[in-house]
Amino acid sequence: MNQPASAYFMEERHDPIETHTLSVLVQNEPGVLARVIGLFSGRGYNIESLTVSETENQKHVSRITIVTTGTPMVIEQIKHQLDRMIPVYRVVDMTLTGRSIERELAMVKLRGTGEHRVEALRLAEAFRARVIDATIESFVFEITGNSAKINQFIDLMRPLGLVEVSRTGVAAIVRGPEGM
Amino acid sequence: MSDTSHDPNQMTGAAMIVRALIDHGVQHIFGYPGGAVLPIYDELFQQSDVEHILVRHEQGAGHAAEGYARSTGKPGVVLVTSGPGATNMVTPLADALMDSIPLVCITGQVPTHLIGNDAFQECDTVGITRPCTKHNWLVRDVNDLAKVLHEAFYVASSGRPGPVVVDVPKDVQFATGTYHPPRKSDVHLSYTPRLKGDAGQIRKAVALLASARRPVIYSGGGVVNSGPEASRLLRELVEVTGFPITSTLMGLGAYPASGKNWLGMLGMHGTYEANMAMHDCDVMLCVGARFDDRITGRTDAFSPNSKKIHIDIDPSSINKNIRVDVPIIGDCANVLGDLLQVFKAEAKRPDIKPWWQEVAKWRARNSLSYKKNSDIILPQYAIERLFEMTRGRDTYITTEVGQHQMWAAQFFGFEEPHRWMTSGGLGTMGYGLPAAVGVQVAHPNSLVIDIAGDASVQMTMQEMSTAIQYELPIKIFILNNQYMGMVRQWQQLLHGNRLSHTYSEALPDFVKLADAFGCVGIRATKPGDLDGAIQEMIDVRRPVLFDCRVAALENCFPMIPSGKAHNEMLLPAEANDEATAAAFAGGKALV
Ligand SMILES: Cc1ncc(C[n+]2csc(CCOP(=O)(O)OP(=O)(O)O)c2C)c(N)n1
Ligand SMILES: [Mg+2]
């Protein structure tokens, strides 16, 4: 009686969910980002983070970095589905390379006075966050690092008067001399 | 005008479109005019290389182009206007994407300066069609048009074929620019479909095939799409290995139904022997099929003890639903050719006599049997007679969607590829009639029959008028059970026989309707009249609406209930109330 709602994923319930970072090189043409995002929403895949920017402007190549979650079979599907899109040159699973460096940047706004301000500055220093704006009752910190570090920083700031956070999402690159 | 007359490649966007069609060898296009494509229609008017078939609804144009494509192997071409013209094309585009049919659809768009302004008959065509095309383009500069059109033809017909849309604003159609004939550099560098299979993988596959004791070949639409050579090689492979072969709905005809190794179609309404062979095999060779849920049934009980080889041109088909052991990415004909060569050089055909004996036992269950009736026409009987009476003729079959489609697949034997056009992936009612129009345009002297249902046929009935206009003698053979039979069957089996809105109330009188259209109406109500009526339908060189009155409540068996395994099939002889209730218990949520 307790059958799943679709015959497709019966097997998958038992498989572990993994997080993967994918780098996708695409032809930078109108609609390409819509195609990528449409693929994820249309097929029910998750996007944890997505960043995009042109990286080689003579060749009109953009690099999209996507952090996604799914079972190994779904992750494999996502890569194939991306790869078969016409404007996609290459898809690299950064997580599988084992040598991926991942960074994001966050700007964190805090409001407060007295002890909280002092504590916030002290923590910021420990996290190598920079003050990029200050008033007598607020700070904006800039912090870069991997997502876990940023999450941790934001958690610590919360009781100290956190107002808002703006994050860039993850960019990733592989260590060593080779490009993708 | 004066300076453009020197350079023959200087022309308007509209002229480029017609020129590109000619350069790609297009002889027929299906379309419907409107404000945003007037310049293109003006160009069409002034030439005679490309024949335009005027449909009655853009959906009809799309399905006609699909039928044309499937029966010829060439891309089907559609021309429609902006806004409603484009949105009416969405169903055929989605249909063609699912079934990998090459279509090139040119849509008109409002002038570039009005895009985004909610202009009259504006819609975001590339946005709407993005998920139902292989690729699409909005052309904003007339000097990009030639390149995009050539790329569109290439993308539609190469790799895994599919539909593409080229959206051309009206000002771009009017503007003058430079045309160039097709050339290699027109294609995205990022698009490189892989045709040749990996030699190492092919060796592994051969080793598996040679060691098999209970092998089965499961082929699909990819073999048909790959072209006649793929079907020839598939037949040779069956001959060389002696293996049993089954096929999906889309793949029928690649191996002949009269072939001695043929198990019949597999899947939800496939034969018992095909599904049992899939379930019990030790080596499965999947060629150009995609382990769709209609085929696999319950995935965690799908062919549990087999090693699986999967040949597919689309890497995303591999390991999507079913994990396979030896994936081979490449074109079916290419890979089958290499595989055969290695097999013949290095392998010996394994002895599988005991396996064939097992197959024979399953065959003996006679899973397609039905109780004969001398008073009312049973739908299965009608298809059997239609098949018998058209045997040896140059026949093409299209279908609508429903029970009649499954009976056609079960009881009409296909000997050749490209002879069977049906909406498999999307299951689009209303596909068959316009598809028949398209097939008949491509094959004017062949016998083209749409095996239809009473409900489906009303969805695109207006295209009878197209058939009359172009003197296309298509035969619409309606298995009229006065129900949306397939839905009624599910209601009976899964919803306590509460037949909610599935009775075809207020059906038109199809014979009178034929008269109104100006075609021939024929009705058969008794088994004894059937042969004569079919003969009359075949003999008359005009379009026919054939109202074949069949038993209303016949169910389509055998059947694997959704979410069940291949060895949990319900056979017609065993489908009493109790067995049916048990088989379908709990499956309501599945589709
Ligand atoms: C456009 C569309 N709408 C709805 C359906 C769902 N559907 C599948 S079969 C069917 C009934 C078809 O009835 P009919 O054409 O009379 O064929 P029969 O099953 O009776 O042979 C319906 C409504 C569909 N497949 N396509
Ligand atoms: Mg019906």
XYZ file of N, CA, C and O in Angstrom, chain B residues 460-576:
468
model
N -8.070 16.299 -33.742
C -7.435 16.966 -34.896
C -8.195 16.650 -36.181
O -7.637 16.679 -37.274
N -9.464 16.369 -36.010
C -10.327 15.994 -37.134
C -10.293 17.012 -38.270
O -10.450 16.674 -39.443
N -10.086 18.281 -37.913
C -10.130 19.337 -38.934
C -9.147 19.102 -40.071
O -9.325 19.625 -41.163
N -8.100 18.287 -39.833
C -7.106 18.072 -40.891
C -7.632 17.195 -42.023
O -6.952 17.025 -43.050
N -8.837 16.628 -41.856
C -9.455 15.935 -42.998
C -9.587 16.913 -44.157
O -9.427 16.552 -45.325
N -9.861 18.139 -43.799
C -10.016 19.172 -44.820
C -8.708 19.389 -45.590
O -8.715 19.608 -46.796
N -7.597 19.300 -44.891
C -6.292 19.386 -45.547
C -6.125 18.220 -46.528
O -5.662 18.391 -47.658
N -6.501 17.028 -46.041
C -6.370 15.834 -46.889
C -7.182 15.999 -48.170
O -6.734 15.630 -49.256
N -8.372 16.567 -48.025
C -9.217 16.773 -49.214
C -8.537 17.770 -50.158
O -8.417 17.532 -51.356
N -8.085 18.880 -49.584
C -7.496 19.935 -50.417
C -6.339 19.411 -51.265
O -6.216 19.750 -52.435
N -5.490 18.601 -50.656
C -4.292 18.135 -51.369
C -4.471 16.741 -51.963
O -3.491 16.106 -52.366
N -5.718 16.259 -51.967
C -6.037 14.945 -52.544
C -5.133 13.859 -51.969
O -4.489 13.097 -52.689
N -5.087 13.834 -50.646
C -4.287 12.831 -49.955
C -5.230 11.728 -49.483
O -6.034 11.954 -48.577
N -5.154 10.550 -50.088
C -6.163 9.518 -49.804
C -5.926 8.768 -48.494
O -5.857 7.537 -48.471
N -5.775 9.486 -47.392
C -5.519 8.824 -46.100
C -6.776 8.083 -45.636
O -7.895 8.484 -45.946
N -6.554 6.996 -44.908
C -7.668 6.198 -44.408
C -7.695 6.310 -42.889
O -6.714 5.927 -42.225
N -8.784 6.836 -42.367
C -8.905 6.973 -40.913
C -9.779 5.834 -40.426
O -11.001 5.841 -40.612
N -9.124 4.837 -39.859
C -9.807 3.609 -39.456
C -10.101 3.718 -37.954
O -9.243 3.471 -37.107
N -11.320 4.126 -37.633
C -11.665 4.425 -36.238
C -12.197 3.173 -35.540
O -13.223 2.620 -35.948
N -11.485 2.730 -34.516
C -12.029 1.658 -33.679
C -12.974 2.348 -32.696
O -12.557 2.826 -31.637
N -14.216 2.413 -33.085
C -15.185 3.200 -32.330
C -15.823 2.350 -31.235
O -16.747 1.580 -31.487
N -15.305 2.507 -30.024
C -15.880 1.788 -28.879
C -16.727 2.729 -28.022
O -17.170 2.377 -26.938
N -16.912 3.933 -28.491
C -17.720 4.947 -27.819
C -17.232 5.300 -26.424
O -17.973 5.825 -25.595
N -15.983 4.986 -26.179
C -15.378 5.341 -24.890
C -13.963 5.839 -25.129
O -13.340 5.505 -26.137
N -13.489 6.605 -24.160
C -12.042 6.796 -24.074
C -11.548 5.507 -23.425
O -11.327 5.417 -22.218
N -11.419 4.507 -24.281
C -11.299 3.143 -23.786
C -10.162 2.931 -22.811
O -10.319 2.255 -21.792
N -9.002 3.486 -23.096
C -7.861 3.234 -22.232
C -8.082 3.836 -20.836
O -7.719 3.230 -19.825
N -8.699 5.004 -20.790
C -8.955 5.625 -19.491
C -10.060 4.848 -18.779
O -9.984 4.581 -17.571
N -11.067 4.451 -19.555
C -12.136 3.656 -18.967
C -11.582 2.368 -18.361
O -11.960 1.965 -17.267
N -10.623 1.747 -19.076
C -10.014 0.516 -18.568
C -9.340 0.763 -17.221
O -9.482 -0.033 -16.291
N -8.631 1.867 -17.093
C -7.957 2.181 -15.819
C -8.989 2.479 -14.738
O -8.799 2.131 -13.572
N -10.074 3.132 -15.131
C -11.120 3.404 -14.139
C -11.738 2.099 -13.651
O -12.013 1.929 -12.468
N -11.903 1.184 -14.597
C -12.460 -0.108 -14.213
C -11.501 -0.863 -13.300
O -11.898 -1.423 -12.284
N -10.226 -0.845 -13.641
C -9.265 -1.661 -12.906
C -8.813 -0.998 -11.607
O -8.451 -1.681 -10.662
N -8.826 0.307 -11.546
C -8.218 0.991 -10.398
C -9.169 1.897 -9.623
O -8.850 2.307 -8.512
N -10.285 2.247 -10.219
C -11.163 3.217 -9.561
C -12.596 2.712 -9.429
O -13.549 3.474 -9.633
N -12.719 1.417 -9.114
C -14.041 0.875 -8.805
C -15.034 1.009 -9.940
O -16.245 1.119 -9.703
N -14.546 1.002 -11.177
C -15.432 1.087 -12.349
C -16.307 2.341 -12.335
O -17.383 2.368 -12.926
N -15.857 3.380 -11.646
C -16.588 4.651 -11.730
C -16.113 5.363 -12.997
O -15.022 5.925 -13.039
N -16.940 5.323 -14.038
C -16.522 5.773 -15.370
C -16.745 7.280 -15.494
O -17.625 7.751 -16.189
N -15.891 7.990 -14.780
C -16.038 9.435 -14.710
C -15.604 10.088 -16.018
O -14.424 10.098 -16.358
N -16.587 10.604 -16.779
C -16.305 11.401 -17.988
C -15.477 10.693 -19.048
O -14.641 11.311 -19.691
N -15.691 9.405 -19.206
C -14.949 8.705 -20.256
C -15.870 8.113 -21.310
O -15.410 7.425 -22.215
N -17.175 8.337 -21.174
C -18.100 7.902 -22.210
C -18.100 8.953 -23.311
O -18.196 10.145 -23.040
N -17.943 8.522 -24.548
C -17.935 9.465 -25.667
C -19.374 9.833 -26.014
O -19.957 9.296 -26.937
N -19.909 10.750 -25.237
C -21.282 11.157 -25.471
C -21.345 12.075 -26.693
O -20.373 12.742 -27.010
N -22.498 12.087 -27.345
C -22.709 12.998 -28.477
C -21.644 12.839 -29.551
O -21.130 13.814 -30.082
N -21.290 11.575 -29.839
C -20.342 11.339 -30.929
C -20.956 11.799 -32.242
O -22.141 11.597 -32.468
N -20.146 12.390 -33.106
C -20.705 12.714 -34.422
C -20.956 11.432 -35.215
O -20.354 10.397 -34.920
N -21.823 11.533 -36.175
C -22.006 10.438 -37.123
C -20.850 10.536 -38.117
O -20.813 11.419 -38.974
N -19.884 9.636 -37.969
C -18.645 9.780 -38.747
C -18.878 9.654 -40.255
O -18.138 10.229 -41.048
N -19.899 8.890 -40.625
C -20.167 8.729 -42.060
C -20.707 10.042 -42.640
O -20.295 10.488 -43.708
N -21.616 10.663 -41.882
C -22.134 11.961 -42.343
C -21.033 13.020 -42.317
O -20.970 13.900 -43.182
N -20.196 12.917 -41.312
C -19.095 13.870 -41.201
C -18.185 13.753 -42.422
O -17.738 14.755 -42.987
N -17.930 12.506 -42.834
C -17.114 12.276 -44.030
C -17.751 12.985 -45.217
O -17.063 13.651 -46.004
N -19.047 12.851 -45.296
C -19.779 13.479 -46.383
C -19.593 14.995 -46.334
O -19.344 15.640 -47.360
N -19.697 15.540 -45.150
C -19.564 16.988 -45.001
C -18.164 17.456 -45.411
O -18.001 18.511 -46.006
N -17.158 16.659 -45.081
C -15.788 17.016 -45.466
C -15.559 16.828 -46.967
O -14.631 17.379 -47.528
N -16.394 15.983 -47.567
C -16.183 15.690 -48.977
C -15.293 14.476 -49.177
O -14.644 14.332 -50.205
N -15.240 13.607 -48.162
C -14.494 12.365 -48.343
C -15.462 11.195 -48.225
O -16.678 11.385 -48.195
N -14.934 9.993 -48.170
C -15.783 8.810 -48.193
C -16.025 8.316 -46.775
O -15.083 8.189 -45.994
N -17.268 8.051 -46.435
C -17.597 7.489 -45.130
C -17.983 6.027 -45.280
O -18.727 5.670 -46.185
N -17.430 5.184 -44.419
C -17.761 3.747 -44.461
C -18.027 3.318 -43.030
O -17.342 3.752 -42.105
N -19.043 2.480 -42.853
C -19.297 1.977 -41.498
C -19.363 0.458 -41.540
O -19.921 -0.116 -42.472
N -18.773 -0.171 -40.533
C -18.924 -1.624 -40.377
C -19.390 -1.893 -38.959
O -18.852 -1.324 -38.005
N -20.409 -2.723 -38.830
C -20.937 -3.013 -37.495
C -20.887 -4.503 -37.171
O -20.974 -4.890 -36.016
N -20.752 -5.332 -38.200
C -20.758 -6.795 -37.981
C -19.459 -7.405 -38.487
O -18.932 -6.975 -39.522
N -18.966 -8.411 -37.765
C -17.729 -9.049 -38.209
C -17.802 -9.499 -39.667
O -16.824 -9.377 -40.409
N -18.977 -9.952 -40.081
C -19.123 -10.456 -41.443
C -18.964 -9.376 -42.510
O -18.613 -9.669 -43.648
N -19.218 -8.122 -42.126
C -19.118 -7.039 -43.121
C -17.716 -6.462 -43.223
O -17.432 -5.674 -44.120
N -16.892 -6.853 -42.269
C -15.643 -6.123 -42.095
C -14.720 -6.199 -43.312
O -14.249 -5.173 -43.805
N -14.496 -7.424 -43.808
C -13.542 -7.578 -44.909
C -13.960 -6.765 -46.126
O -13.141 -6.076 -46.741
N -15.237 -6.842 -46.450
C -15.736 -6.103 -47.611
C -15.539 -4.612 -47.431
O -15.116 -3.902 -48.359
N -15.837 -4.149 -46.233
C -15.720 -2.711 -45.964
C -14.260 -2.263 -46.032
O -13.951 -1.197 -46.571
N -13.374 -3.088 -45.491
C -11.948 -2.734 -45.543
C -11.476 -2.704 -46.998
O -10.745 -1.801 -47.411
N -11.930 -3.683 -47.767
C -11.544 -3.720 -49.177
C -12.002 -2.443 -49.885
O -11.255 -1.843 -50.653
N -13.217 -2.031 -49.575
C -13.758 -0.813 -50.192
C -12.880 0.391 -49.814
O -12.555 1.232 -50.637
N -12.490 0.428 -48.538
C -11.643 1.524 -48.060
C -10.307 1.555 -48.819
O -9.827 2.618 -49.207
N -9.735 0.368 -49.016
C -8.446 0.297 -49.699
C -8.586 0.713 -51.160
O -7.737 1.420 -51.710
N -9.671 0.281 -51.771
C -9.822 0.479 -53.221
C -10.096 1.927 -53.607
O -9.708 2.362 -54.679
N -10.791 2.658 -52.753
C -11.169 4.004 -53.152
C -9.960 4.931 -53.027
O -9.265 4.942 -52.016
N -9.680 5.686 -54.083
C -8.491 6.551 -54.086
C -8.816 7.921 -53.504
O -8.463 8.948 -54.065
N -9.547 7.939 -52.407
C -9.892 9.207 -51.767
C -9.745 9.037 -50.261
O -9.680 7.918 -49.766
N -9.705 10.136 -49.528
C -9.655 9.999 -48.068
C -10.920 9.317 -47.552
O -12.001 9.535 -48.105
N -10.745 8.512 -46.524
C -11.871 7.747 -45.977
C -11.938 7.934 -44.463
O -10.921 7.894 -43.778
N -13.158 8.147 -43.963
C -13.412 8.011 -42.526
C -14.150 6.695 -42.357
O -15.266 6.541 -42.849
N -13.508 5.766 -41.670
C -14.083 4.426 -41.510
C -14.548 4.286 -40.064
O -13.734 4.288 -39.151
N -15.838 4.169 -39.892
C -16.406 4.028 -38.544
C -16.558 2.545 -38.246
O -17.547 1.926 -38.624
N -15.569 1.992 -37.582
C -15.610 0.562 -37.263
C -16.175 0.412 -35.858
O -15.497 0.686 -34.868
N -17.424 -0.003 -35.784
C -18.086 -0.131 -34.480
C -17.605 -1.396 -33.782
O -17.833 -2.496 -34.271
N -16.929 -1.219 -32.683
C -16.359 -2.386 -31.984
C -16.948 -2.510 -30.582
O -17.590 -1.576 -30.074
N -16.705 -3.667 -29.971
C -17.186 -3.931 -28.615
C -16.776 -2.780 -27.701
O -15.625 -2.358 -27.705
N -17.727 -2.299 -26.912
C -17.486 -1.081 -26.128
C -16.537 -1.315 -24.958
O -15.717 -0.457 -24.647
N -16.645 -2.455 -24.306
C -15.985 -2.592 -23.003
C -14.807 -3.569 -23.009
O -14.381 -4.043 -21.968
N -14.270 -3.815 -24.198
C -13.132 -4.736 -24.285
C -11.907 -4.095 -23.613
O -11.660 -2.901 -23.768
N -11.161 -4.899 -22.861
C -9.944 -4.377 -22.247
C -8.704 -4.824 -23.012
O -8.711 -5.857 -23.669
N -7.670 -4.033 -22.874
C -6.427 -4.318 -23.565
C -5.502 -5.111 -22.642
O -5.027 -4.601 -21.626
N -5.263 -6.378 -22.998
C -4.369 -7.255 -22.255
C -3.375 -7.857 -23.225
O -3.600 -7.790 -24.427
N -2.314 -8.452 -22.770
C -1.898 -8.540 -21.367
C -1.475 -7.163 -20.859
O -1.321 -6.231 -21.624
N -1.300 -7.085 -19.549
C -0.958 -5.797 -18.966
C -0.104 -5.984 -17.720
O -0.391 -6.847 -16.895
N 0.950 -5.169 -17.653
C 1.704 -5.091 -16.394
C 1.141 -3.885 -15.666
O 1.292 -2.758 -16.128
N 0.483 -4.079 -14.537
C 0.008 -2.907 -13.806
C 1.188 -1.991 -13.470
O 2.286 -2.474 -13.220
N 0.974 -0.682 -13.474
C 2.046 0.268 -13.134
C 2.692 -0.126 -11.822
O 2.005 -0.467 -10.873
N 4.000 -0.060 -11.791
C 4.692 -0.313 -10.539
C 4.843 -1.791 -10.219
O 5.301 -2.155 -9.140
N 4.447 -2.668 -11.151
C 4.672 -4.100 -10.939
C 5.821 -4.570 -11.819
O 6.258 -3.866 -12.723
N 6.261 -5.791 -11.522
C 7.403 -6.323 -12.261
C 6.927 -7.072 -13.498
O 5.754 -7.392 -13.639
N 7.879 -7.351 -14.377
C 7.560 -8.041 -15.633
C 6.912 -9.400 -15.414
O 6.128 -9.841 -16.232
N 7.292 -10.055 -14.334
C 6.713 -11.383 -14.113
C 5.419 -11.324 -13.308
O 4.927 -12.311 -12.824
N 4.869 -10.112 -13.184
C 3.569 -9.980 -12.524
C 2.509 -9.538 -13.520
O 1.607 -8.768 -13.221
N 2.664 -10.014 -14.750
C 1.728 -9.642 -15.820
C 0.361 -10.249 -15.621
O 0.228 -11.357 -15.131
N -0.627 -9.515 -16.059
C -1.988 -10.026 -16.039
C -2.324 -10.472 -17.463
O -2.326 -9.659 -18.388
N -2.601 -11.781 -17.623
C -2.911 -12.304 -18.958
C -4.420 -12.265 -19.182
O -5.197 -12.338 -18.231
N -4.832 -12.198 -20.445
C -6.265 -12.050 -20.716
C -7.084 -13.200 -20.130
O -8.152 -12.986 -19.564
N -6.545 -14.413 -20.239
C -7.310 -15.573 -19.790
C -7.487 -15.564 -18.271
O -8.406 -16.174 -17.740
N -6.600 -14.872 -17.589
C -6.640 -14.912 -16.116
C -7.235 -13.657 -15.520
O -7.287 -13.494 -14.305
N -7.657 -12.744 -16.391
C -8.080 -11.442 -15.875
C -9.515 -11.459 -15.372
O -10.355 -10.683 -15.806
N -9.800 -12.373 -14.442
C -11.122 -12.321 -13.821
C -11.123 -11.231 -12.757
O -10.091 -10.621 -12.473
